[in-house]
């Protein structure tokens, strides 16, 4: 079975930092289009950070200077480093993987594999 397993979501206070991890299980994350998406009231399947198969990245504007997505092929996982967290960052965060040798896009339809999510709660 090929799947993704997220971890790292916790409750924190505003302006804290947090790193989410996404481990490939039976799925090689190397050279794939991948992304982090969130779900919260009013926001469903919103992409926040993408990484292309070339390891180039793209971000939603309001996280651009606060979040960093990266891939560790040796450990087969994707991470999302989050800093200066805001209450509006509160959401369930999902990791998604698409095909190899493709650019990543913000459309959820591109992705074939999804994790079960990890909850981030930011309090003011």
mmCIF file with all atom_site columns, C-alpha atoms in Angstrom:
data_model
loop_
_atom_site.group_PDB
_atom_site.id
_atom_site.type_symbol
_atom_site.label_atom_id
_atom_site.label_alt_id
_atom_site.label_comp_id
_atom_site.label_asym_id
_atom_site.label_entity_id
_atom_site.label_seq_id
_atom_site.pdbx_PDB_ins_code
_atom_site.Cartn_x
_atom_site.Cartn_y
_atom_site.Cartn_z
_atom_site.occupancy
_atom_site.B_iso_or_equiv
_atom_site.pdbx_formal_charge
_atom_site.auth_seq_id
_atom_site.auth_comp_id
_atom_site.auth_asym_id
_atom_site.auth_atom_id
_atom_site.pdbx_PDB_model_num
ATOM 1   C CA . UNK A 1 1   ? 0.000   0.000  0.000   1.00 0.00 ? 1   UNK A CA 1
ATOM 2   C CA . UNK A 1 2   ? 1.354   3.398  -0.971  1.00 0.00 ? 2   UNK A CA 1
ATOM 3   C CA . UNK A 1 3   ? 0.506   6.213  1.370   1.00 0.00 ? 3   UNK A CA 1
ATOM 4   C CA . UNK A 1 4   ? 1.774   9.289  3.179   1.00 0.00 ? 4   UNK A CA 1
ATOM 5   C CA . UNK A 1 5   ? 1.914   9.776  6.933   1.00 0.00 ? 5   UNK A CA 1
ATOM 6   C CA . UNK A 1 6   ? 1.997   13.252 8.428   1.00 0.00 ? 6   UNK A CA 1
ATOM 7   C CA . UNK A 1 7   ? 3.149   14.190 11.906  1.00 0.00 ? 7   UNK A CA 1
ATOM 8   C CA . UNK A 1 8   ? 4.134   17.209 13.945  1.00 0.00 ? 8   UNK A CA 1
ATOM 9   C CA . UNK A 1 9   ? 0.844   19.005 14.369  1.00 0.00 ? 9   UNK A CA 1
ATOM 10  C CA . UNK A 1 10  ? 0.292   20.434 17.868  1.00 0.00 ? 10  UNK A CA 1
ATOM 11  C CA . UNK A 1 11  ? -1.312  23.359 19.661  1.00 0.00 ? 11  UNK A CA 1
ATOM 12  C CA . UNK A 1 12  ? 0.953   26.394 19.949  1.00 0.00 ? 12  UNK A CA 1
ATOM 13  C CA . UNK A 1 13  ? 0.770   30.072 20.754  1.00 0.00 ? 13  UNK A CA 1
ATOM 14  C CA . UNK A 1 14  ? 0.955   32.733 18.069  1.00 0.00 ? 14  UNK A CA 1
ATOM 15  C CA . UNK A 1 15  ? 4.426   33.595 16.685  1.00 0.00 ? 15  UNK A CA 1
ATOM 16  C CA . UNK A 1 16  ? 5.708   30.116 17.579  1.00 0.00 ? 16  UNK A CA 1
ATOM 17  C CA . UNK A 1 17  ? 7.490   27.896 15.073  1.00 0.00 ? 17  UNK A CA 1
ATOM 18  C CA . UNK A 1 18  ? 6.616   24.343 14.113  1.00 0.00 ? 18  UNK A CA 1
ATOM 19  C CA . UNK A 1 19  ? 7.792   21.714 11.624  1.00 0.00 ? 19  UNK A CA 1
ATOM 20  C CA . UNK A 1 20  ? 5.435   19.232 10.015  1.00 0.00 ? 20  UNK A CA 1
ATOM 21  C CA . UNK A 1 21  ? 6.744   16.007 8.506   1.00 0.00 ? 21  UNK A CA 1
ATOM 22  C CA . UNK A 1 22  ? 5.313   13.757 5.831   1.00 0.00 ? 22  UNK A CA 1
ATOM 23  C CA . UNK A 1 23  ? 6.788   10.278 5.456   1.00 0.00 ? 23  UNK A CA 1
ATOM 24  C CA . UNK A 1 24  ? 6.354   8.196  2.323   1.00 0.00 ? 24  UNK A CA 1
ATOM 25  C CA . UNK A 1 25  ? 5.192   4.672  3.192   1.00 0.00 ? 25  UNK A CA 1
ATOM 26  C CA . UNK A 1 26  ? 5.646   2.357  0.242   1.00 0.00 ? 26  UNK A CA 1
ATOM 27  C CA . UNK A 1 27  ? 5.896   5.529  -1.816  1.00 0.00 ? 27  UNK A CA 1
ATOM 28  C CA . UNK A 1 28  ? 9.117   7.148  -2.943  1.00 0.00 ? 28  UNK A CA 1
ATOM 29  C CA . UNK A 1 29  ? 8.875   10.952 -2.607  1.00 0.00 ? 29  UNK A CA 1
ATOM 30  C CA . UNK A 1 30  ? 11.927  11.585 -4.759  1.00 0.00 ? 30  UNK A CA 1
ATOM 31  C CA . UNK A 1 31  ? 11.356  13.637 -7.927  1.00 0.00 ? 31  UNK A CA 1
ATOM 32  C CA . UNK A 1 32  ? 7.609   13.908 -7.413  1.00 0.00 ? 32  UNK A CA 1
ATOM 33  C CA . UNK A 1 33  ? 5.329   16.893 -7.482  1.00 0.00 ? 33  UNK A CA 1
ATOM 34  C CA . UNK A 1 34  ? 4.268   17.302 -3.839  1.00 0.00 ? 34  UNK A CA 1
ATOM 35  C CA . UNK A 1 35  ? 2.473   19.794 -1.706  1.00 0.00 ? 35  UNK A CA 1
ATOM 36  C CA . UNK A 1 36  ? 1.016   20.761 1.626   1.00 0.00 ? 36  UNK A CA 1
ATOM 37  C CA . UNK A 1 37  ? -2.674  21.605 1.704   1.00 0.00 ? 37  UNK A CA 1
ATOM 38  C CA . UNK A 1 38  ? -4.908  22.733 4.501   1.00 0.00 ? 38  UNK A CA 1
ATOM 39  C CA . UNK A 1 39  ? -8.513  22.370 5.501   1.00 0.00 ? 39  UNK A CA 1
ATOM 40  C CA . UNK A 1 40  ? -10.320 24.642 7.926   1.00 0.00 ? 40  UNK A CA 1
ATOM 41  C CA . UNK A 1 41  ? -13.784 26.234 8.119   1.00 0.00 ? 41  UNK A CA 1
ATOM 42  C CA . UNK A 1 42  ? -14.153 28.159 4.894   1.00 0.00 ? 42  UNK A CA 1
ATOM 43  C CA . UNK A 1 43  ? -10.947 26.760 3.378   1.00 0.00 ? 43  UNK A CA 1
ATOM 44  C CA . UNK A 1 44  ? -11.061 23.349 1.800   1.00 0.00 ? 44  UNK A CA 1
ATOM 45  C CA . UNK A 1 45  ? -8.104  21.896 -0.051  1.00 0.00 ? 45  UNK A CA 1
ATOM 46  C CA . UNK A 1 46  ? -6.161  25.143 -0.044  1.00 0.00 ? 46  UNK A CA 1
ATOM 47  C CA . UNK A 1 47  ? -2.594  24.629 -1.181  1.00 0.00 ? 47  UNK A CA 1
ATOM 48  C CA . UNK A 1 48  ? -0.021  26.480 0.903   1.00 0.00 ? 48  UNK A CA 1
ATOM 49  C CA . UNK A 1 49  ? 3.348   25.117 -0.205  1.00 0.00 ? 49  UNK A CA 1
ATOM 50  C CA . UNK A 1 50  ? 4.410   23.161 -3.269  1.00 0.00 ? 50  UNK A CA 1
ATOM 51  C CA . UNK A 1 51  ? 7.608   21.485 -4.318  1.00 0.00 ? 51  UNK A CA 1
ATOM 52  C CA . UNK A 1 52  ? 8.224   20.560 -7.936  1.00 0.00 ? 52  UNK A CA 1
ATOM 53  C CA . UNK A 1 53  ? 10.037  17.441 -9.061  1.00 0.00 ? 53  UNK A CA 1
ATOM 54  C CA . UNK A 1 54  ? 13.114  19.663 -9.559  1.00 0.00 ? 54  UNK A CA 1
ATOM 55  C CA . UNK A 1 55  ? 12.843  20.818 -5.900  1.00 0.00 ? 55  UNK A CA 1
ATOM 56  C CA . UNK A 1 56  ? 11.783  24.299 -6.943  1.00 0.00 ? 56  UNK A CA 1
ATOM 57  C CA . UNK A 1 57  ? 9.098   25.655 -4.624  1.00 0.00 ? 57  UNK A CA 1
ATOM 58  C CA . UNK A 1 58  ? 5.984   27.783 -4.742  1.00 0.00 ? 58  UNK A CA 1
ATOM 59  C CA . UNK A 1 59  ? 3.904   29.243 -1.900  1.00 0.00 ? 59  UNK A CA 1
ATOM 60  C CA . UNK A 1 60  ? 0.570   30.810 -1.200  1.00 0.00 ? 60  UNK A CA 1
ATOM 61  C CA . UNK A 1 61  ? 1.242   34.521 -0.772  1.00 0.00 ? 61  UNK A CA 1
ATOM 62  C CA . UNK A 1 62  ? 0.356   34.884 2.877   1.00 0.00 ? 62  UNK A CA 1
ATOM 63  C CA . UNK A 1 63  ? 2.760   32.090 3.939   1.00 0.00 ? 63  UNK A CA 1
ATOM 64  C CA . UNK A 1 64  ? 5.559   32.911 1.525   1.00 0.00 ? 64  UNK A CA 1
ATOM 65  C CA . UNK A 1 65  ? 7.972   34.474 4.028   1.00 0.00 ? 65  UNK A CA 1
ATOM 66  C CA . UNK A 1 66  ? 6.917   32.289 6.955   1.00 0.00 ? 66  UNK A CA 1
ATOM 67  C CA . UNK A 1 67  ? 6.762   28.706 5.630   1.00 0.00 ? 67  UNK A CA 1
ATOM 68  C CA . UNK A 1 68  ? 9.454   26.619 3.933   1.00 0.00 ? 68  UNK A CA 1
ATOM 69  C CA . UNK A 1 69  ? 8.849   23.287 2.197   1.00 0.00 ? 69  UNK A CA 1
ATOM 70  C CA . UNK A 1 70  ? 11.722  20.878 1.623   1.00 0.00 ? 70  UNK A CA 1
ATOM 71  C CA . UNK A 1 71  ? 12.332  17.283 0.698   1.00 0.00 ? 71  UNK A CA 1
ATOM 72  C CA . UNK A 1 72  ? 14.774  14.797 2.236   1.00 0.00 ? 72  UNK A CA 1
ATOM 73  C CA . UNK A 1 73  ? 15.176  11.992 -0.254  1.00 0.00 ? 73  UNK A CA 1
ATOM 74  C CA . UNK A 1 74  ? 17.536  9.978  1.968   1.00 0.00 ? 74  UNK A CA 1
ATOM 75  C CA . UNK A 1 75  ? 14.874  9.776  4.691   1.00 0.00 ? 75  UNK A CA 1
ATOM 76  C CA . UNK A 1 76  ? 12.008  9.763  2.181   1.00 0.00 ? 76  UNK A CA 1
ATOM 77  C CA . UNK A 1 77  ? 10.025  12.585 3.701   1.00 0.00 ? 77  UNK A CA 1
ATOM 78  C CA . UNK A 1 78  ? 8.728   16.052 3.039   1.00 0.00 ? 78  UNK A CA 1
ATOM 79  C CA . UNK A 1 79  ? 8.732   18.753 5.683   1.00 0.00 ? 79  UNK A CA 1
ATOM 80  C CA . UNK A 1 80  ? 7.018   22.080 6.193   1.00 0.00 ? 80  UNK A CA 1
ATOM 81  C CA . UNK A 1 81  ? 8.816   24.521 8.457   1.00 0.00 ? 81  UNK A CA 1
ATOM 82  C CA . UNK A 1 82  ? 6.341   27.048 9.793   1.00 0.00 ? 82  UNK A CA 1
ATOM 83  C CA . UNK A 1 83  ? 7.399   30.210 11.611  1.00 0.00 ? 83  UNK A CA 1
ATOM 84  C CA . UNK A 1 84  ? 5.615   33.228 13.079  1.00 0.00 ? 84  UNK A CA 1
ATOM 85  C CA . UNK A 1 85  ? 2.426   31.223 13.229  1.00 0.00 ? 85  UNK A CA 1
ATOM 86  C CA . UNK A 1 86  ? -0.864  33.111 13.322  1.00 0.00 ? 86  UNK A CA 1
ATOM 87  C CA . UNK A 1 87  ? -4.274  32.032 14.610  1.00 0.00 ? 87  UNK A CA 1
ATOM 88  C CA . UNK A 1 88  ? -5.490  31.991 11.005  1.00 0.00 ? 88  UNK A CA 1
ATOM 89  C CA . UNK A 1 89  ? -2.939  29.239 10.266  1.00 0.00 ? 89  UNK A CA 1
ATOM 90  C CA . UNK A 1 90  ? -5.080  26.923 12.397  1.00 0.00 ? 90  UNK A CA 1
ATOM 91  C CA . UNK A 1 91  ? -6.082  24.000 10.175  1.00 0.00 ? 91  UNK A CA 1
ATOM 92  C CA . UNK A 1 92  ? -5.686  20.345 9.382   1.00 0.00 ? 92  UNK A CA 1
ATOM 93  C CA . UNK A 1 93  ? -2.614  20.076 7.169   1.00 0.00 ? 93  UNK A CA 1
ATOM 94  C CA . UNK A 1 94  ? -2.357  17.362 4.546   1.00 0.00 ? 94  UNK A CA 1
ATOM 95  C CA . UNK A 1 95  ? 0.598   16.163 2.537   1.00 0.00 ? 95  UNK A CA 1
ATOM 96  C CA . UNK A 1 96  ? -0.027  15.180 -1.082  1.00 0.00 ? 96  UNK A CA 1
ATOM 97  C CA . UNK A 1 97  ? 2.048   13.503 -3.773  1.00 0.00 ? 97  UNK A CA 1
ATOM 98  C CA . UNK A 1 98  ? 1.574   13.486 -7.507  1.00 0.00 ? 98  UNK A CA 1
ATOM 99  C CA . UNK A 1 99  ? 3.485   11.998 -10.372 1.00 0.00 ? 99  UNK A CA 1
ATOM 100 C CA . UNK A 1 100 ? 7.198   12.023 -10.919 1.00 0.00 ? 100 UNK A CA 1
ATOM 101 C CA . UNK A 1 101 ? 8.844   14.537 -13.202 1.00 0.00 ? 101 UNK A CA 1
ATOM 102 C CA . UNK A 1 102 ? 5.977   17.015 -12.958 1.00 0.00 ? 102 UNK A CA 1
ATOM 103 C CA . UNK A 1 103 ? 5.682   20.555 -11.698 1.00 0.00 ? 103 UNK A CA 1
ATOM 104 C CA . UNK A 1 104 ? 3.430   20.917 -8.657  1.00 0.00 ? 104 UNK A CA 1
ATOM 105 C CA . UNK A 1 105 ? 0.249   22.990 -8.894  1.00 0.00 ? 105 UNK A CA 1
ATOM 106 C CA . UNK A 1 106 ? -2.272  24.272 -6.392  1.00 0.00 ? 106 UNK A CA 1
ATOM 107 C CA . UNK A 1 107 ? -5.069  22.149 -7.833  1.00 0.00 ? 107 UNK A CA 1
ATOM 108 C CA . UNK A 1 108 ? -5.835  19.152 -5.612  1.00 0.00 ? 108 UNK A CA 1
ATOM 109 C CA . UNK A 1 109 ? -6.818  17.082 -8.653  1.00 0.00 ? 109 UNK A CA 1
ATOM 110 C CA . UNK A 1 110 ? -3.164  16.685 -9.578  1.00 0.00 ? 110 UNK A CA 1
ATOM 111 C CA . UNK A 1 111 ? -2.349  14.573 -6.543  1.00 0.00 ? 111 UNK A CA 1
ATOM 112 C CA . UNK A 1 112 ? -2.867  10.824 -6.360  1.00 0.00 ? 112 UNK A CA 1
ATOM 113 C CA . UNK A 1 113 ? -1.700  10.178 -2.803  1.00 0.00 ? 113 UNK A CA 1
ATOM 114 C CA . UNK A 1 114 ? -2.834  11.901 0.371   1.00 0.00 ? 114 UNK A CA 1
ATOM 115 C CA . UNK A 1 115 ? -2.066  11.515 4.045   1.00 0.00 ? 115 UNK A CA 1
ATOM 116 C CA . UNK A 1 116 ? -4.671  11.595 6.810   1.00 0.00 ? 116 UNK A CA 1
ATOM 117 C CA . UNK A 1 117 ? -3.627  15.022 8.019   1.00 0.00 ? 117 UNK A CA 1
ATOM 118 C CA . UNK A 1 118 ? -2.117  16.561 11.125  1.00 0.00 ? 118 UNK A CA 1
ATOM 119 C CA . UNK A 1 119 ? -3.846  19.285 13.138  1.00 0.00 ? 119 UNK A CA 1
ATOM 120 C CA . UNK A 1 120 ? -2.170  22.611 13.839  1.00 0.00 ? 120 UNK A CA 1
ATOM 121 C CA . UNK A 1 121 ? -3.895  24.918 16.305  1.00 0.00 ? 121 UNK A CA 1
ATOM 122 C CA . UNK A 1 122 ? -2.555  28.401 16.938  1.00 0.00 ? 122 UNK A CA 1
ATOM 123 C CA . UNK A 1 123 ? -3.889  30.431 19.836  1.00 0.00 ? 123 UNK A CA 1
ATOM 124 C CA . UNK A 1 124 ? -3.479  34.158 20.330  1.00 0.00 ? 124 UNK A CA 1
#
